[in-house]
Coordinates of C-alpha atoms in Angstrom, one line a residue:
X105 CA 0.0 0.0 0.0
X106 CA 1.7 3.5 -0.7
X107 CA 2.3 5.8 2.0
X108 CA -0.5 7.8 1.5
X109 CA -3.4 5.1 1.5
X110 CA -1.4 3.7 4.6
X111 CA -2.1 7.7 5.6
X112 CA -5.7 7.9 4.9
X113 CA -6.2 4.3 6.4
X114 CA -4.4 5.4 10.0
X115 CA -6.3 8.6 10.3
X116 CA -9.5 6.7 9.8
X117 CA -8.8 4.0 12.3
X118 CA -7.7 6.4 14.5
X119 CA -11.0 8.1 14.2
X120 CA -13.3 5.2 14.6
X121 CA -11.7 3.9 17.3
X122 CA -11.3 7.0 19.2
X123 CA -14.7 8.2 18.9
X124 CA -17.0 5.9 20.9
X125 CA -14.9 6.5 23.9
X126 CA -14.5 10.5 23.4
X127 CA -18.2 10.7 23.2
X128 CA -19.3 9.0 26.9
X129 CA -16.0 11.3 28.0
X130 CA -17.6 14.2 26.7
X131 CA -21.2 13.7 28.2
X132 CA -19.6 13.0 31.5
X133 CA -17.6 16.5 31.9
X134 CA -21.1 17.9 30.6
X135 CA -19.2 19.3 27.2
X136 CA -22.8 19.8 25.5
X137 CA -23.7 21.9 22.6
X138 CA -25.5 25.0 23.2
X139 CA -28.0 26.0 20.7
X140 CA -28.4 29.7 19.4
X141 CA -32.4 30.7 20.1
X142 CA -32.7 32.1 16.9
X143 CA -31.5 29.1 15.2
X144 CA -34.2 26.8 13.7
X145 CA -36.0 25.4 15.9
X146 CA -35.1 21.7 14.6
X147 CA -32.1 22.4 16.9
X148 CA -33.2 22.9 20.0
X149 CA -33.5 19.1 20.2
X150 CA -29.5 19.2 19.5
X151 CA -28.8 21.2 23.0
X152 CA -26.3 18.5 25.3
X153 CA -24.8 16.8 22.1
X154 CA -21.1 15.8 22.9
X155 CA -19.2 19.0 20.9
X156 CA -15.5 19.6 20.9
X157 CA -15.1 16.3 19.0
X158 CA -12.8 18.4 16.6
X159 CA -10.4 17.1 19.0
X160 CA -9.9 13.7 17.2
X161 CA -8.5 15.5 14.1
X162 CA -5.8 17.0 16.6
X163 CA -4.6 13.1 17.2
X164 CA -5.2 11.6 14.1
X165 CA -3.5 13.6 11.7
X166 CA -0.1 14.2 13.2
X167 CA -0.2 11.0 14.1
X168 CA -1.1 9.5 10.8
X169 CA 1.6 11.8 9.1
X170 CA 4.0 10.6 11.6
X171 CA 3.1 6.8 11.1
X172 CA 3.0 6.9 7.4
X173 CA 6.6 8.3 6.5
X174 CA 8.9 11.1 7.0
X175 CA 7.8 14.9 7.6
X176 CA 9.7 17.4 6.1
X177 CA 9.6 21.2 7.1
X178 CA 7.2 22.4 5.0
X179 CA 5.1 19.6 6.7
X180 CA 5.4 20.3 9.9
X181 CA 5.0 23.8 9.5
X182 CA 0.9 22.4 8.0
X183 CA 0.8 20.7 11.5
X184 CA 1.8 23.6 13.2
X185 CA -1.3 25.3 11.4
X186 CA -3.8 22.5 12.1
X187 CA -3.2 22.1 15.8
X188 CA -2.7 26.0 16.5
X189 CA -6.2 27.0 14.6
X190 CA -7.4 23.6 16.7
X191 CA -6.5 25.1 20.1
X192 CA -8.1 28.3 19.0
X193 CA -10.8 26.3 18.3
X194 CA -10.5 24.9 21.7
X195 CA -10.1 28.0 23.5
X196 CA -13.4 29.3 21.8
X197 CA -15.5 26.0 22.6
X198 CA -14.5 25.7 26.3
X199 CA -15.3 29.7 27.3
X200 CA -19.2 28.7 25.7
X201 CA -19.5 25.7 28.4
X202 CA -18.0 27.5 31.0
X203 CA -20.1 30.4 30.3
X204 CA -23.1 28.2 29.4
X205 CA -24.3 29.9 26.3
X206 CA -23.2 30.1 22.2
X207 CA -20.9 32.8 23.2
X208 CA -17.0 31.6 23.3
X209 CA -14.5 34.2 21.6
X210 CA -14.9 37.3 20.3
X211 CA -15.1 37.6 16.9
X212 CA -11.7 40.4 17.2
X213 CA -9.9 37.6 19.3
X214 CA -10.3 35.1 16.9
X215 CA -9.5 37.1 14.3
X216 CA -6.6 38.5 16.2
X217 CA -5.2 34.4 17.0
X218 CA -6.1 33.1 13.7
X219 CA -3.9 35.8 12.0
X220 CA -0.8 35.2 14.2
X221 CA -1.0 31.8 13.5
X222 CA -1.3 32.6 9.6
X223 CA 1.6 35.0 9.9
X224 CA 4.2 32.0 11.5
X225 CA 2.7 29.8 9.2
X226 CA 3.2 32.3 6.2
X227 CA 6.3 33.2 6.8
X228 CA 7.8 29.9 7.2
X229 CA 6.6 28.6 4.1
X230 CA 7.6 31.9 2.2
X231 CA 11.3 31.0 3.9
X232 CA 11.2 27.6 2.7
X233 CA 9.9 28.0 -1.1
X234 CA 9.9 32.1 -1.6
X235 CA 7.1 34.1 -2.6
X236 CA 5.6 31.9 -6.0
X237 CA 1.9 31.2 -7.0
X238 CA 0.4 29.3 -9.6
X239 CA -1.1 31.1 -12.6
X240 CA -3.6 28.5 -13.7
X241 CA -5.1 30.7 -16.9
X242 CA -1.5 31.7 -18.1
X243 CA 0.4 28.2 -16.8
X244 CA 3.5 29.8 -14.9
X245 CA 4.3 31.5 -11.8
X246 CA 4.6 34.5 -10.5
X247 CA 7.2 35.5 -7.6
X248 CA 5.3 38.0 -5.2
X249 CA 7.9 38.6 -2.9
X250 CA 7.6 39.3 0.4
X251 CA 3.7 40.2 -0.4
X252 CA 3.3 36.3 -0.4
X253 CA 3.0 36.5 3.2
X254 CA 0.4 38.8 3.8
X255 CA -1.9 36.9 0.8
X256 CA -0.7 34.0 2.6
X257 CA -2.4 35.0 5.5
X258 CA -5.2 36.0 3.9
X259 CA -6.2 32.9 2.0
X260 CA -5.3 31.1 5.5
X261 CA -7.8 33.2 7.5
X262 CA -10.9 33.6 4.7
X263 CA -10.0 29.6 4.6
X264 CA -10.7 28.8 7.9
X265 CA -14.0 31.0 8.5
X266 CA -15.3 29.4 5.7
X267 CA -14.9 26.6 6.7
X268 CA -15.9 27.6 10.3
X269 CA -19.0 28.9 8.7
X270 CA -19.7 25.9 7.1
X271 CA -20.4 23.9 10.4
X272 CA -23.7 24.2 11.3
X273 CA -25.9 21.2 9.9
X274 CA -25.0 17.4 10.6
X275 CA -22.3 15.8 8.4
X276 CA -22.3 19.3 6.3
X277 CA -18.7 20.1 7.1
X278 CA -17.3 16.9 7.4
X279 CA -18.8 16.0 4.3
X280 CA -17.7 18.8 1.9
X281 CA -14.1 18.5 3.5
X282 CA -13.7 15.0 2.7
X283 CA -14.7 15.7 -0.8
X284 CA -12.1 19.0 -1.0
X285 CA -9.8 16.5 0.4
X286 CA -10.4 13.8 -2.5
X287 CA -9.7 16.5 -5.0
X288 CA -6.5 17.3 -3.2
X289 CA -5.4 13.9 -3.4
X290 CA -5.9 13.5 -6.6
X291 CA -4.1 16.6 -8.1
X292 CA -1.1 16.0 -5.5
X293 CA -1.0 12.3 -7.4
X294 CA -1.3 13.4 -11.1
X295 CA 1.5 15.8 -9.9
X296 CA 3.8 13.6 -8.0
X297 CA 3.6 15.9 -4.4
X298 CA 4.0 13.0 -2.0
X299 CA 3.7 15.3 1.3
X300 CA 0.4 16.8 -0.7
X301 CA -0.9 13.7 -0.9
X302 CA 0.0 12.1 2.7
X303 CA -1.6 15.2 4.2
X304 CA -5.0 15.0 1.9
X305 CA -5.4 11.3 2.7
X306 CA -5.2 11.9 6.1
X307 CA -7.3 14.7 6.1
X308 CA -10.0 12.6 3.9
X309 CA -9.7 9.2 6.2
X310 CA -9.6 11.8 9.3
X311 CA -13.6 13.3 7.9
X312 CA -14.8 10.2 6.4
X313 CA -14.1 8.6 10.6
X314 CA -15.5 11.6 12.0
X315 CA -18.7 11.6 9.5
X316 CA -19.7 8.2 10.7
X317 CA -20.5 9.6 14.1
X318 CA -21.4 12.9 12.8
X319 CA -24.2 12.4 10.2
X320 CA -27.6 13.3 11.1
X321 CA -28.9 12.7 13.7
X322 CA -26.0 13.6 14.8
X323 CA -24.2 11.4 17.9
X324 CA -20.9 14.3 18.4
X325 CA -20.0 17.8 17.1
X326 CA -16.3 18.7 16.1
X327 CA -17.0 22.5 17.3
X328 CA -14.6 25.4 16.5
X329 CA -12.0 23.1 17.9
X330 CA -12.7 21.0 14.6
X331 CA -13.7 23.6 12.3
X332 CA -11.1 25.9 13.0
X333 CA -8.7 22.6 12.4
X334 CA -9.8 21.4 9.4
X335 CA -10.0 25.3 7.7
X336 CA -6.3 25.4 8.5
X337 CA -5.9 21.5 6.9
X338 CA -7.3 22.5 3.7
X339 CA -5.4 26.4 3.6
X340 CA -2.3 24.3 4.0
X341 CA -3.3 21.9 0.8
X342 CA -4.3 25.0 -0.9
X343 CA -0.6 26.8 -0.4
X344 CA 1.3 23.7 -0.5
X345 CA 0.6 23.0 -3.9
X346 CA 0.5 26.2 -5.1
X347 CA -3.5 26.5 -6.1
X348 CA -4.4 28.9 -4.1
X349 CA -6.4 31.3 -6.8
X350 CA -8.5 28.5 -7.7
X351 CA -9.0 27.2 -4.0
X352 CA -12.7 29.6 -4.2
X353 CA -13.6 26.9 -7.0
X354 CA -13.1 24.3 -4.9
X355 CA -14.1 25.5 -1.5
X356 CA -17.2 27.0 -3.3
X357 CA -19.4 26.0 -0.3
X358 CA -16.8 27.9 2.2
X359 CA -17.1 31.0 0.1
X360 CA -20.6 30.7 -0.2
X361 CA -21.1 30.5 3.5
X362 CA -18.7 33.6 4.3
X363 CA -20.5 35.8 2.2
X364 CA -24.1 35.2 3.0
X365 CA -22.6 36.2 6.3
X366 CA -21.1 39.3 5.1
X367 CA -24.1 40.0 2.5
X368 CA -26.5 39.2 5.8
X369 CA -24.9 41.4 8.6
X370 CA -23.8 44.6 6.1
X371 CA -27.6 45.0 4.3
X372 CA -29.2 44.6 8.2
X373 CA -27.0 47.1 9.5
X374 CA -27.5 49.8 6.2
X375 CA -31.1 48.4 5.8
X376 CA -31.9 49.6 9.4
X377 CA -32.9 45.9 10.4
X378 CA -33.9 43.9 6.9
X379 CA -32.4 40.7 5.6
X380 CA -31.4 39.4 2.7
X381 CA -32.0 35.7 4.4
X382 CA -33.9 34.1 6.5
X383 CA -31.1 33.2 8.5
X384 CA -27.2 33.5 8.1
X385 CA -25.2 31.3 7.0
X386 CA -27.0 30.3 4.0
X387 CA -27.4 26.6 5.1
X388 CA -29.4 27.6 7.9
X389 CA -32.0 29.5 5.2
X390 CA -32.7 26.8 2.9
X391 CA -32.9 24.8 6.4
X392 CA -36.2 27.5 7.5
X393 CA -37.4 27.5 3.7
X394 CA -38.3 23.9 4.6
X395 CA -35.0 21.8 3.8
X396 CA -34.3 18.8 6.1
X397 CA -30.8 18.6 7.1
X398 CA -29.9 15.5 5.2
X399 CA -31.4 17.6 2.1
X400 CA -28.7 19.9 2.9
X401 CA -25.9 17.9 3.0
X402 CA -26.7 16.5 -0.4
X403 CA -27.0 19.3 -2.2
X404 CA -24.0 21.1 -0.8
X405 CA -22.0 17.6 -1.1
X406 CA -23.1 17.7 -4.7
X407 CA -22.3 21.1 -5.4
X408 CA -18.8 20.7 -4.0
X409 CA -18.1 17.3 -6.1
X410 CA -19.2 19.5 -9.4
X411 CA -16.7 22.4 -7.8
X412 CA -14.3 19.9 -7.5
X413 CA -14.4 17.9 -11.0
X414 CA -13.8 21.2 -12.8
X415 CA -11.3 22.3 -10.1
X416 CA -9.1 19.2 -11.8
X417 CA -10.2 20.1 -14.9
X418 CA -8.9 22.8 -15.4
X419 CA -5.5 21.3 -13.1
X420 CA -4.6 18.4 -14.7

């Protein structure tokens, strides 16, 4: 079996073993989910869920990159970024059950730790491999200099809201990262980037684990801790191989979800209290226009593979 399969296959035992014991663990130190009130009301039925399960991605993908061959700098400067937007994630998810409600960090202080984290990250890499990125349309690169770290940090940080965004239904996150890793692991194959391809197999065996437990209804929640892991996973795909102007196309459903948020909060604050949805982010209005949850998943699962098969299109 290559190195990468033996990747993907490690992160998704990992994962399935770990799982049915981090759940009882949760429910005993009373980590529940708390439930926004003006959420749908589907999800009031979702209030004690195990959440913080995110914290499964923090063991099983170092450890399946450590397992499956060597790590070179550049990655474990992508682990660095996974498990430092994870404890961000963490930090976030602990201050809401200590405080008992949906409010954890501020929206300045995460912004505030998840671009320090970017700028280490960013600056590393740029150290590493200089200041190049892939001009898909025109087939060459271009050298930004030392501006690559302040895009850097930029694509790491939209990235990881998006994907932060993206969490809200059952299996919806997990689901359109496994597919965004899939299309990873298939461009880093076609063009030879074995560390690529190690870290998108073990990001794709690490979601396809956690959906098991995670599809509706349901049985655990990865929180920020997860969310905030897995935006800095698929930032680090995106900047490792040198994609990172078509990474929108492929993380259509992140970008989706970060701008019904912006579209949503700018035209209620100009509008004097209107909205453009029913509820931000956009997977929550199609969920009050009558969508079930599972509805939601598909569509946005399909959407992504579509994203994803032109993504490699236009790639390979």
């Amino acid at each position: 079996m290559p190195d990468y399969g033996i990747a993907g296959l490690i992160a998704l035992t990992l994962a399935v073993l770990a799982l049915p014991f981090l759940i009882p663990a949760l429910r005993k130190l009373k980590f529940g989910q708390y439930v926004r009130e003006d959420g749908p009301r589907s999800h009031l039925g979702k209030a004690g869920t195990p959440t913080m399960g995110g914290c499964v991605f923090l063991l099983t993908i170092p450890v399946a990159m450590l397992l499956s061959g060597p790590v070179t700098g550049e990655g474990w400067a992508a682990l660095y970024l996974i498990i430092a937007m994870g404890i961000l994630g963490f930090a976030d998810d602990y201050l809401i059950i200590r405080r008992h409600n949906a409010k954890g960090l501020s929206a300045r202080q995460k912004m505030i730790g998840q671009i320090i984290a970017a700028c280490l990250f960013a600056a590393v890499l740029w150290r590493m491999r200089g200041g190049r990125i892939w001009l898909p349309m025109v087939n060459q690169y271009a050298d930004l200099g030392l501006l690559y770290i302040p895009a850097a940090v930029f694509v790491i940080t939209a990235t990881v809201n998006g994907v932060n965004f993206t969490d809200g239904v059952d299996g919806l996150c997990s689901g359109v990262t496994f597919i965004v890793a899939l299309a990873f692991i298939l461009l880093c194959r076609a063009w030879t980037l074995p560390l690529g391809l190690r870290l998108a197999a073990t990001l794709a065996g690490s979601c396809l684990g956690f959906l098991c437990f995670n599809l509706f209804p349901a049985r655990i929640f990865m929180g920020d801790t997860g969310s905030l892991a897995l935006g800095g996973a698929v930032a680090a795909l995106a900047l490792l191989t040198d994609t990172t102007l078509l990474l929108p196309l492929l993380g259509v459903i992140y970008m989706v979800e970060v701008v019904s948020v912006i579209v949503q909060t700018r035209y209620f604050k100009f509008s004097g209290g209107k909205r453009v949805f029913r509820m931000a982010p956009i997977h929550h209005h199609f969920e009050l226009s009558g969508w079930s949850e599972i509805r939601v998943d598909l569509v946005f699962w399909l959407v992504t593979a579509l994203a994803a098969m032109l993504y490699l299109w236009i790639l390979l």
